Amino acid sequence: MKKIKQERDVFGEDLRPDYSIKNSHIKYRITEVEIPLNHSAEFIEEMAKKDREALIRRERIFNEKPEYFNEIQRIDIDKINDELATWNLFEYPTKMEQIDLMRSIENVGLLNPIYVTVHDNGSYNVIIGRCRLLAYCNLWKKTNLDKYRFIPCYVIPFSQVDELYIRSMMIESNICFRKISKGNMVKALLENYEAMKRVKKYRNEKNLGMELSKQFQVSESTVFNYLKAKNLCNPAQTLLYDDEISLQVATYLTKVPKETQEKILELCGKEGVKAIFRLRLLTNNENITPEQLEKEIKRVNELLPQKTKITIEVSQALLNPLMQHLLDFKRNVAAEKASRMQGKFKDVFNVRFNEKDLSYYKGIIDETVLKKLLAKNLVAMSKIK
């Protein structure tokens, strides 16, 4: 698979956010932007015509849902490029999975042709079947047999399709059986949202949510949770796209205006916002002023997490003595703190056990001690005899 540099307008819009912040701790992406100067009326009209044609083509594709099963050809693998790889957010198979795919093709052949686009200049780009194409490349290199040099392809003229259509094909062909990280799921969903909202039928947010729900095989509520990322400022959205911050961090940031989000990122940096217990406090007040925000950041930076976890492994012989020590601590120390919190142990002292392991210890551990250790409040603990 070769990569041949094509003109940017061939591949649709760049839907990724872009940003830079002065004196920021955050790295930023540098892009090249063409600034049109003194274009003629004819040039402007030609560009407008192209935009109108693109919208008409998008509407036609959505309504007609074209199929290309009759356009099957055997294409030389050396002529197939992968210029649209950035639109495919699904993870590649492991080395072992790739070997299994090669073995399957050697044993029974290619059961499903791949999909490629063909451009006006005669070049091809794979859109569905990268793993199968890679398997053919490896088999051709390994065996030097002509049957692996030419791969069966459904060929789609690029001039007849649309960016949204290609992105949708990639998702539909992969979502059921390929792995995708949550960050990439958000990225794919947001990119499709940006492309789909340009189609007349999807101008309504509810229609969009329903279609994305079907496409990504998640609930509508999950779709709308992911779509909250639209309310992120460009720096935060870029960090989310690049998997530099989690969806949880992004969700908290959306609670405040974009200007405040940018200020938080500028002052805290991407590592600073990962401290959720601090970020929760910084995003409590959506009307906070820049001056108040700076003071609040200084204050929360001195705070420690309210709770922490300690993992203890113990041998079978010491399990009962340890449980008794923990119960003594709960009665004599934690209970006093819990009494100031309506008798609840939730934010004071919690003990959890490996349920699977405990099932083997029935008749060996003290069940009364165990129940008291798991009691959620003082009243419940006092009732256990």
C-alpha positions as a Markdown table, in Angstrom:
| # | Residue | x | y | z |
|---|---|---|---|---|
| 1 | Met | 0.0 | 0.0 | 0.0 |
| 2 | Lys | 1.5 | 3.3 | -1.1 |
| 3 | Lys | 0.6 | 6.8 | 0.1 |
| 4 | Ile | 0.4 | 9.3 | -2.7 |
| 5 | Lys | -0.1 | 13.0 | -1.8 |
| 6 | Gln | -3.4 | 14.2 | -3.1 |
| 7 | Glu | -4.9 | 17.7 | -3.1 |
| 8 | Arg | -6.7 | 18.4 | 0.2 |
| 9 | Asp | -10.1 | 19.3 | -1.5 |
| 10 | Val | -10.3 | 15.8 | -2.9 |
| 11 | Phe | -10.8 | 14.4 | 0.6 |
| 12 | Gly | -13.5 | 16.7 | 2.0 |
| 13 | Glu | -13.4 | 18.9 | 5.0 |
| 14 | Asp | -11.0 | 18.6 | 7.9 |
| 15 | Leu | -13.4 | 18.2 | 10.8 |
| 16 | Arg | -10.8 | 18.2 | 13.5 |
| 17 | Pro | -10.6 | 21.2 | 15.9 |
| 18 | Asp | -7.4 | 23.2 | 15.9 |
| 19 | Tyr | -6.0 | 25.6 | 18.4 |
| 20 | Ser | -3.0 | 27.4 | 20.0 |
| 21 | Ile | -2.8 | 29.1 | 23.3 |
| 22 | Lys | -0.2 | 31.7 | 24.1 |
| 23 | Asn | 2.1 | 30.7 | 27.0 |
| 24 | Ser | 0.2 | 27.5 | 27.4 |
| 25 | His | 1.4 | 24.1 | 28.8 |
| 26 | Ile | -0.4 | 22.4 | 25.9 |
| 27 | Lys | 1.2 | 21.4 | 22.6 |
| 28 | Tyr | -0.7 | 22.5 | 19.5 |
| 29 | Arg | -1.1 | 21.4 | 16.0 |
| 30 | Ile | 0.4 | 23.5 | 13.2 |
| 31 | Thr | -1.6 | 23.6 | 10.0 |
| 32 | Glu | -1.2 | 25.3 | 6.7 |
| 33 | Val | -4.1 | 27.6 | 5.6 |
| 34 | Glu | -4.6 | 29.1 | 2.2 |
| 35 | Ile | -5.9 | 32.7 | 2.4 |
| 36 | Pro | -7.7 | 33.7 | -0.8 |
| 37 | Leu | -6.8 | 37.2 | -2.1 |
| 38 | Asn | -8.4 | 39.2 | -4.8 |
| 39 | His | -10.2 | 36.3 | -6.5 |
| 40 | Ser | -12.1 | 37.0 | -9.6 |
| 41 | Ala | -15.9 | 36.9 | -9.8 |
| 42 | Glu | -15.6 | 33.8 | -12.1 |
| 43 | Phe | -13.5 | 32.0 | -9.5 |
| 44 | Ile | -15.8 | 32.8 | -6.7 |
| 45 | Glu | -18.8 | 31.6 | -8.7 |
| 46 | Glu | -17.0 | 28.4 | -9.6 |
| 47 | Met | -16.3 | 27.7 | -5.9 |
| 48 | Ala | -19.9 | 28.3 | -5.0 |
| 49 | Lys | -21.0 | 26.0 | -7.8 |
| 50 | Lys | -18.8 | 23.2 | -6.4 |
| 51 | Asp | -20.3 | 23.7 | -3.0 |
| 52 | Arg | -23.8 | 23.5 | -4.4 |
| 53 | Glu | -23.0 | 20.3 | -6.3 |
| 54 | Ala | -21.5 | 18.8 | -3.2 |
| 55 | Leu | -24.7 | 19.4 | -1.2 |
| 56 | Ile | -26.8 | 18.0 | -4.1 |
| 57 | Arg | -24.6 | 14.9 | -4.3 |
| 58 | Arg | -24.9 | 14.4 | -0.5 |
| 59 | Glu | -28.7 | 14.6 | -0.6 |
| 60 | Arg | -28.8 | 12.2 | -3.6 |
| 61 | Ile | -26.6 | 9.6 | -2.0 |
| 62 | Phe | -28.6 | 9.8 | 1.3 |
| 63 | Asn | -31.9 | 9.3 | -0.5 |
| 64 | Glu | -30.9 | 6.7 | -3.1 |
| 65 | Lys | -28.4 | 4.7 | -1.0 |
| 66 | Pro | -26.4 | 3.5 | -4.1 |
| 67 | Glu | -24.8 | 0.1 | -4.2 |
| 68 | Tyr | -21.6 | -0.9 | -6.0 |
| 69 | Phe | -21.7 | -4.7 | -6.0 |
| 70 | Asn | -21.6 | -4.8 | -9.8 |
| 71 | Glu | -18.4 | -2.8 | -10.0 |
| 72 | Ile | -16.1 | -5.6 | -8.9 |
| 73 | Gln | -12.5 | -5.7 | -10.3 |
| 74 | Arg | -9.2 | -7.3 | -9.5 |
| 75 | Ile | -6.8 | -4.4 | -8.7 |
| 76 | Asp | -3.0 | -4.6 | -8.4 |
| 77 | Ile | -2.2 | -4.1 | -4.7 |
| 78 | Asp | 0.6 | -1.7 | -5.6 |
| 79 | Lys | -1.9 | 0.7 | -7.1 |
| 80 | Ile | -4.0 | 0.9 | -4.0 |
| 81 | Asn | -3.3 | 3.8 | -1.6 |
| 82 | Asp | -4.5 | 4.5 | 1.9 |
| 83 | Glu | -5.0 | 8.3 | 1.9 |
| 84 | Leu | -8.3 | 8.1 | 3.8 |
| 85 | Ala | -6.7 | 6.2 | 6.8 |
| 86 | Thr | -7.4 | 9.2 | 9.1 |
| 87 | Trp | -11.1 | 8.7 | 8.7 |
| 88 | Asn | -10.9 | 5.1 | 10.0 |
| 89 | Leu | -10.7 | 5.2 | 13.8 |
| 90 | Phe | -10.9 | 1.5 | 14.4 |
| 91 | Glu | -7.9 | -0.3 | 15.8 |
| 92 | Tyr | -5.9 | -2.7 | 13.7 |
| 93 | Pro | -5.9 | -6.4 | 14.6 |
| 94 | Thr | -3.1 | -7.8 | 16.7 |
| 95 | Lys | -0.2 | -9.6 | 15.0 |
| 96 | Met | -1.8 | -12.9 | 15.8 |
| 97 | Glu | -5.2 | -11.9 | 14.4 |
| 98 | Gln | -3.4 | -10.8 | 11.2 |
| 99 | Ile | -1.7 | -14.1 | 10.9 |
| 100 | Asp | -5.0 | -15.9 | 11.3 |
| 101 | Leu | -6.5 | -13.8 | 8.6 |
| 102 | Met | -3.6 | -14.6 | 6.2 |
| 103 | Arg | -4.0 | -18.3 | 7.0 |
| 104 | Ser | -7.8 | -18.1 | 6.3 |
| 105 | Ile | -7.1 | -16.4 | 2.9 |
| 106 | Glu | -4.6 | -19.1 | 2.1 |
| 107 | Asn | -7.0 | -21.9 | 3.0 |
| 108 | Val | -10.3 | -20.7 | 1.6 |
| 109 | Gly | -9.5 | -17.5 | -0.3 |
| 110 | Leu | -11.0 | -14.0 | 0.1 |
| 111 | Leu | -14.6 | -14.4 | 1.0 |
| 112 | Asn | -15.5 | -10.7 | 1.0 |
| 113 | Pro | -13.9 | -8.2 | -1.6 |
| 114 | Ile | -12.6 | -4.9 | -0.3 |
| 115 | Tyr | -14.0 | -1.5 | -1.2 |
| 116 | Val | -11.9 | 1.1 | -2.9 |
| 117 | Thr | -12.5 | 4.5 | -4.5 |
| 118 | Val | -11.1 | 5.4 | -7.9 |
| 119 | His | -10.1 | 9.0 | -8.6 |
| 120 | Asp | -10.1 | 11.0 | -11.8 |
| 121 | Asn | -6.3 | 10.6 | -12.0 |
| 122 | Gly | -6.7 | 6.8 | -11.9 |
| 123 | Ser | -5.4 | 6.2 | -8.4 |
| 124 | Tyr | -7.2 | 3.9 | -5.9 |
| 125 | Asn | -7.9 | 4.4 | -2.2 |
| 126 | Val | -9.0 | 1.6 | 0.2 |
| 127 | Ile | -12.0 | 2.5 | 2.3 |
| 128 | Ile | -13.2 | -0.9 | 3.6 |
| 129 | Gly | -10.8 | -3.9 | 4.0 |
| 130 | Arg | -7.5 | -2.5 | 5.1 |
| 131 | Cys | -6.7 | -5.6 | 7.1 |
| 132 | Arg | -7.6 | -7.9 | 4.1 |
| 133 | Leu | -5.4 | -5.6 | 1.8 |
| 134 | Leu | -2.5 | -5.8 | 4.3 |
| 135 | Ala | -2.9 | -9.6 | 4.4 |
| 136 | Tyr | -2.7 | -9.7 | 0.6 |
| 137 | Cys | 0.4 | -7.5 | 0.7 |
| 138 | Asn | 2.1 | -9.8 | 3.2 |
| 139 | Leu | 1.1 | -12.9 | 1.3 |
| 140 | Trp | 2.4 | -11.4 | -2.0 |
| 141 | Lys | 5.7 | -10.6 | -0.3 |
| 142 | Lys | 5.9 | -14.1 | 1.3 |
| 143 | Thr | 4.9 | -16.2 | -1.7 |
| 144 | Asn | 5.4 | -14.0 | -4.8 |
| 145 | Leu | 2.2 | -15.6 | -6.3 |
| 146 | Asp | 0.2 | -13.5 | -8.7 |
| 147 | Lys | -3.0 | -14.5 | -7.1 |
| 148 | Tyr | -2.1 | -12.4 | -4.1 |
| 149 | Arg | -0.9 | -9.5 | -6.2 |
| 150 | Phe | -4.4 | -8.7 | -7.5 |
| 151 | Ile | -7.2 | -8.3 | -4.9 |
| 152 | Pro | -10.9 | -8.4 | -5.7 |
| 153 | Cys | -12.4 | -4.9 | -5.1 |
| 154 | Tyr | -15.8 | -3.2 | -5.3 |
| 155 | Val | -14.7 | 0.0 | -7.1 |
| 156 | Ile | -16.6 | 3.3 | -6.3 |
| 157 | Pro | -15.9 | 6.4 | -8.4 |
| 158 | Phe | -14.9 | 9.1 | -5.9 |
| 159 | Ser | -16.7 | 11.8 | -7.9 |
| 160 | Gln | -20.0 | 10.0 | -7.3 |
| 161 | Val | -19.8 | 9.8 | -3.5 |
| 162 | Asp | -19.4 | 12.1 | -0.6 |
| 163 | Glu | -17.3 | 12.4 | 2.6 |
| 164 | Leu | -20.2 | 11.5 | 4.9 |
| 165 | Tyr | -21.0 | 8.4 | 2.8 |
| 166 | Ile | -17.5 | 7.1 | 3.0 |
| 167 | Arg | -17.2 | 7.8 | 6.7 |
| 168 | Ser | -20.5 | 6.0 | 7.3 |
| 169 | Met | -19.4 | 3.0 | 5.2 |
| 170 | Met | -16.2 | 2.7 | 7.4 |
| 171 | Ile | -18.2 | 2.8 | 10.6 |
| 172 | Glu | -21.0 | 0.4 | 9.4 |
| 173 | Ser | -18.4 | -2.1 | 8.2 |
| 174 | Asn | -16.4 | -2.1 | 11.4 |
| 175 | Ile | -18.6 | -1.3 | 14.4 |
| 176 | Cys | -19.9 | -4.9 | 14.9 |
| 177 | Phe | -16.5 | -6.7 | 15.0 |
| 178 | Arg | -13.6 | -4.3 | 15.4 |
| 179 | Lys | -12.2 | -2.7 | 18.6 |
| 180 | Ile | -12.5 | 1.0 | 19.1 |
| 181 | Ser | -11.4 | 3.0 | 22.1 |
| 182 | Lys | -13.9 | 5.4 | 23.8 |
| 183 | Gly | -11.8 | 8.4 | 22.7 |
| 184 | Asn | -12.0 | 7.3 | 19.1 |
| 185 | Met | -15.7 | 6.5 | 19.5 |
| 186 | Val | -16.3 | 10.1 | 20.5 |
| 187 | Lys | -14.1 | 11.3 | 17.7 |
| 188 | Ala | -15.9 | 9.3 | 15.1 |
| 189 | Leu | -19.3 | 10.3 | 16.5 |
| 190 | Leu | -18.5 | 14.0 | 16.5 |
| 191 | Glu | -17.0 | 13.9 | 13.0 |
| 192 | Asn | -20.1 | 12.1 | 11.7 |
| 193 | Tyr | -22.3 | 14.6 | 13.5 |
| 194 | Glu | -20.5 | 17.5 | 11.8 |
| 195 | Ala | -20.9 | 15.9 | 8.4 |
| 196 | Met | -24.5 | 14.7 | 8.9 |
| 197 | Lys | -26.0 | 18.0 | 10.2 |
| 198 | Arg | -25.3 | 19.4 | 6.7 |
| 199 | Val | -27.9 | 17.0 | 5.3 |
| 200 | Lys | -31.4 | 18.5 | 5.3 |
| 201 | Lys | -33.1 | 15.5 | 7.0 |
| 202 | Tyr | -30.7 | 15.6 | 9.9 |
| 203 | Arg | -31.0 | 19.4 | 10.8 |
| 204 | Asn | -33.2 | 18.3 | 13.7 |
| 205 | Glu | -31.0 | 17.3 | 16.7 |
| 206 | Lys | -33.4 | 14.4 | 17.6 |
| 207 | Asn | -33.2 | 12.9 | 14.1 |
| 208 | Leu | -29.5 | 13.1 | 14.3 |
| 209 | Gly | -29.3 | 11.4 | 17.7 |
| 210 | Met | -31.5 | 8.6 | 16.5 |
| 211 | Glu | -29.5 | 7.9 | 13.4 |
| 212 | Leu | -26.1 | 8.1 | 15.2 |
| 213 | Ser | -27.6 | 5.7 | 17.9 |
| 214 | Lys | -28.3 | 3.2 | 15.2 |
| 215 | Gln | -25.0 | 3.7 | 13.4 |
| 216 | Phe | -22.8 | 3.3 | 16.5 |
| 217 | Gln | -25.1 | 0.7 | 18.2 |
| 218 | Val | -25.4 | 2.7 | 21.4 |
| 219 | Ser | -28.3 | 4.2 | 23.2 |
| 220 | Glu | -29.6 | 7.7 | 22.3 |
| 221 | Ser | -28.7 | 8.9 | 25.8 |
| 222 | Thr | -25.1 | 7.8 | 25.3 |
| 223 | Val | -25.0 | 9.6 | 21.9 |
| 224 | Phe | -26.2 | 12.8 | 23.5 |
| 225 | Asn | -23.6 | 12.4 | 26.3 |
| 226 | Tyr | -20.9 | 12.1 | 23.7 |
| 227 | Leu | -22.3 | 15.0 | 21.8 |
| 228 | Lys | -21.6 | 17.2 | 24.9 |
| 229 | Ala | -18.1 | 17.3 | 23.6 |
| 230 | Lys | -19.4 | 19.8 | 21.0 |
| 231 | Asn | -19.5 | 22.3 | 23.8 |
| 232 | Leu | -15.8 | 22.0 | 24.4 |
| 233 | Cys | -13.5 | 24.8 | 23.5 |
| 234 | Asn | -11.1 | 24.0 | 20.6 |
| 235 | Pro | -8.1 | 23.2 | 22.8 |
| 236 | Ala | -10.1 | 20.8 | 25.0 |
| 237 | Gln | -11.8 | 19.2 | 22.0 |
| 238 | Thr | -8.4 | 18.6 | 20.3 |
| 239 | Leu | -7.0 | 17.1 | 23.5 |
| 240 | Leu | -10.0 | 14.8 | 23.6 |
| 241 | Tyr | -9.6 | 13.8 | 20.0 |
| 242 | Asp | -5.9 | 13.0 | 20.6 |
| 243 | Asp | -6.8 | 11.0 | 23.7 |
| 244 | Glu | -4.8 | 13.4 | 25.9 |
| 245 | Ile | -7.8 | 13.9 | 28.3 |
| 246 | Ser | -10.6 | 11.5 | 29.2 |
| 247 | Leu | -14.3 | 11.9 | 28.4 |
| 248 | Gln | -14.9 | 12.5 | 32.2 |
| 249 | Val | -12.5 | 15.5 | 32.1 |
| 250 | Ala | -14.2 | 16.8 | 29.0 |
| 251 | Thr | -17.7 | 16.4 | 30.5 |
| 252 | Tyr | -16.7 | 18.5 | 33.6 |
| 253 | Leu | -15.2 | 21.2 | 31.3 |
| 254 | Thr | -18.5 | 21.6 | 29.4 |
| 255 | Lys | -20.2 | 22.8 | 32.6 |
| 256 | Val | -18.5 | 26.2 | 32.1 |
| 257 | Pro | -18.3 | 28.6 | 29.1 |
| 258 | Lys | -15.6 | 28.0 | 26.5 |
| 259 | Glu | -13.6 | 31.1 | 27.6 |
| 260 | Thr | -13.4 | 29.6 | 31.1 |
| 261 | Gln | -12.4 | 26.2 | 29.8 |
| 262 | Glu | -9.6 | 27.8 | 27.9 |
| 263 | Lys | -8.5 | 29.7 | 31.0 |
| 264 | Ile | -8.5 | 26.5 | 33.1 |
| 265 | Leu | -6.4 | 24.7 | 30.5 |
| 266 | Glu | -4.0 | 27.6 | 30.2 |
| 267 | Leu | -3.5 | 27.8 | 34.0 |
| 268 | Cys | -3.6 | 24.1 | 34.9 |
| 269 | Gly | -2.3 | 22.4 | 31.8 |
| 270 | Lys | -3.6 | 19.1 | 30.5 |
| 271 | Glu | -2.1 | 17.2 | 33.4 |
| 272 | Gly | -3.7 | 19.5 | 35.9 |
| 273 | Val | -7.2 | 19.0 | 34.7 |
| 274 | Lys | -6.8 | 15.3 | 35.1 |
| 275 | Ala | -7.2 | 15.8 | 38.9 |
| 276 | Ile | -11.0 | 15.3 | 38.8 |
| 277 | Phe | -11.4 | 16.2 | 42.5 |
| 278 | Arg | -10.0 | 19.6 | 41.7 |
| 279 | Leu | -11.6 | 20.1 | 38.3 |
| 280 | Arg | -15.0 | 19.4 | 39.9 |
| 281 | Leu | -14.6 | 22.4 | 42.1 |
| 282 | Leu | -13.3 | 24.6 | 39.3 |
| 283 | Thr | -16.3 | 23.9 | 37.2 |
| 284 | Asn | -19.0 | 24.4 | 39.9 |
| 285 | Asn | -19.6 | 28.1 | 39.0 |
| 286 | Glu | -20.3 | 28.8 | 35.3 |
| 287 | Asn | -20.3 | 32.6 | 36.0 |
| 288 | Ile | -16.9 | 32.7 | 37.6 |
| 289 | Thr | -14.7 | 35.6 | 36.5 |
| 290 | Pro | -11.1 | 35.2 | 35.4 |
| 291 | Glu | -9.8 | 36.9 | 38.6 |
| 292 | Gln | -11.9 | 34.6 | 40.7 |
| 293 | Leu | -10.8 | 31.6 | 38.7 |
| 294 | Glu | -7.1 | 32.3 | 39.3 |
| 295 | Lys | -7.8 | 32.5 | 43.1 |
| 296 | Glu | -9.8 | 29.3 | 43.0 |
| 297 | Ile | -7.1 | 27.5 | 41.1 |
| 298 | Lys | -4.5 | 28.5 | 43.8 |
| 299 | Arg | -6.9 | 27.3 | 46.5 |
| 300 | Val | -7.8 | 23.9 | 45.0 |
| 301 | Asn | -4.2 | 23.2 | 44.1 |
| 302 | Glu | -3.5 | 22.9 | 47.8 |
| 303 | Leu | -6.3 | 20.3 | 48.3 |
| 304 | Leu | -5.7 | 16.6 | 48.5 |
| 305 | Pro | -8.1 | 13.9 | 47.3 |
| 306 | Gln | -11.0 | 13.4 | 49.8 |
| 307 | Lys | -10.5 | 9.6 | 49.6 |
| 308 | Thr | -7.9 | 7.1 | 48.5 |
| 309 | Lys | -7.8 | 3.4 | 48.0 |
| 310 | Ile | -5.4 | 0.9 | 49.6 |
| 311 | Thr | -5.1 | -2.7 | 48.3 |
| 312 | Ile | -4.1 | -5.4 | 50.8 |
| 313 | Glu | -3.4 | -9.0 | 50.0 |
| 314 | Val | -3.3 | -11.4 | 52.8 |
| 315 | Ser | -2.7 | -15.1 | 53.2 |
| 316 | Gln | -5.5 | -17.5 | 54.2 |
| 317 | Ala | -4.1 | -17.9 | 57.7 |
| 318 | Leu | -4.2 | -14.2 | 58.4 |
| 319 | Leu | -7.6 | -13.4 | 56.9 |
| 320 | Asn | -9.7 | -13.6 | 60.0 |
| 321 | Pro | -7.2 | -11.7 | 62.2 |
| 322 | Leu | -7.0 | -8.9 | 59.6 |
| 323 | Met | -10.8 | -8.6 | 59.3 |
| 324 | Gln | -11.0 | -8.3 | 63.1 |
| 325 | His | -8.4 | -5.5 | 63.1 |
| 326 | Leu | -10.3 | -3.7 | 60.4 |
| 327 | Leu | -13.5 | -4.0 | 62.3 |
| 328 | Asp | -11.9 | -2.6 | 65.5 |
| 329 | Phe | -10.7 | 0.4 | 63.4 |
| 330 | Lys | -14.1 | 0.9 | 62.0 |
| 331 | Arg | -15.7 | 0.8 | 65.5 |
| 332 | Asn | -13.2 | 2.9 | 67.3 |
| 333 | Val | -12.0 | 5.4 | 64.7 |
| 334 | Ala | -14.1 | 5.5 | 61.6 |
| 335 | Ala | -17.4 | 5.4 | 63.5 |
| 336 | Glu | -16.6 | 8.7 | 65.2 |
| 337 | Lys | -16.1 | 10.4 | 61.8 |
| 338 | Ala | -19.2 | 8.7 | 60.3 |
| 339 | Ser | -21.3 | 10.0 | 63.2 |
| 340 | Arg | -20.7 | 13.6 | 61.9 |
| 341 | Met | -22.0 | 12.5 | 58.5 |
| 342 | Gln | -25.4 | 11.2 | 59.4 |
| 343 | Gly | -23.9 | 7.9 | 60.4 |
| 344 | Lys | -22.8 | 7.0 | 56.9 |
| 345 | Phe | -19.5 | 5.3 | 56.2 |
| 346 | Lys | -19.6 | 6.2 | 52.4 |
| 347 | Asp | -17.0 | 9.0 | 52.6 |
| 348 | Val | -15.1 | 7.7 | 55.6 |
| 349 | Phe | -14.3 | 4.0 | 55.5 |
| 350 | Asn | -15.2 | 1.4 | 52.9 |
| 351 | Val | -14.0 | -2.2 | 52.8 |
| 352 | Arg | -14.5 | -4.4 | 49.7 |
| 353 | Phe | -13.6 | -8.0 | 49.2 |
| 354 | Asn | -13.0 | -10.2 | 46.2 |
| 355 | Glu | -16.5 | -11.9 | 46.0 |
| 356 | Lys | -15.2 | -14.8 | 44.0 |
| 357 | Asp | -12.5 | -15.6 | 46.5 |
| 358 | Leu | -14.9 | -15.2 | 49.5 |
| 359 | Ser | -17.1 | -17.9 | 48.0 |
| 360 | Tyr | -14.3 | -20.4 | 48.7 |
| 361 | Tyr | -13.9 | -19.2 | 52.4 |
| 362 | Lys | -17.5 | -20.1 | 53.5 |
| 363 | Gly | -17.3 | -21.7 | 56.9 |
| 364 | Ile | -13.8 | -20.4 | 57.4 |
| 365 | Ile | -14.3 | -16.7 | 57.9 |
| 366 | Asp | -16.3 | -15.0 | 60.6 |
| 367 | Glu | -19.6 | -14.1 | 58.8 |
| 368 | Thr | -20.6 | -11.6 | 61.6 |
| 369 | Val | -17.4 | -9.7 | 61.3 |
| 370 | Leu | -17.7 | -9.7 | 57.5 |
| 371 | Lys | -21.3 | -8.3 | 57.6 |
| 372 | Lys | -20.2 | -5.5 | 60.0 |
| 373 | Leu | -17.3 | -4.6 | 57.8 |
| 374 | Leu | -19.6 | -4.2 | 54.9 |
| 375 | Ala | -22.3 | -2.3 | 56.8 |
| 376 | Lys | -23.0 | 1.1 | 55.1 |
| 377 | Asn | -24.0 | 3.0 | 58.3 |
| 378 | Leu | -23.8 | 2.9 | 62.1 |
| 379 | Val | -27.4 | 1.8 | 62.5 |
| 380 | Ala | -27.0 | -1.2 | 60.2 |
| 381 | Met | -23.7 | -2.2 | 61.9 |
| 382 | Ser | -25.3 | -2.0 | 65.4 |
| 383 | Lys | -28.2 | -4.4 | 64.3 |
| 384 | Ile | -25.8 | -7.1 | 63.2 |
| 385 | Lys | -25.4 | -9.7 | 66.0 |
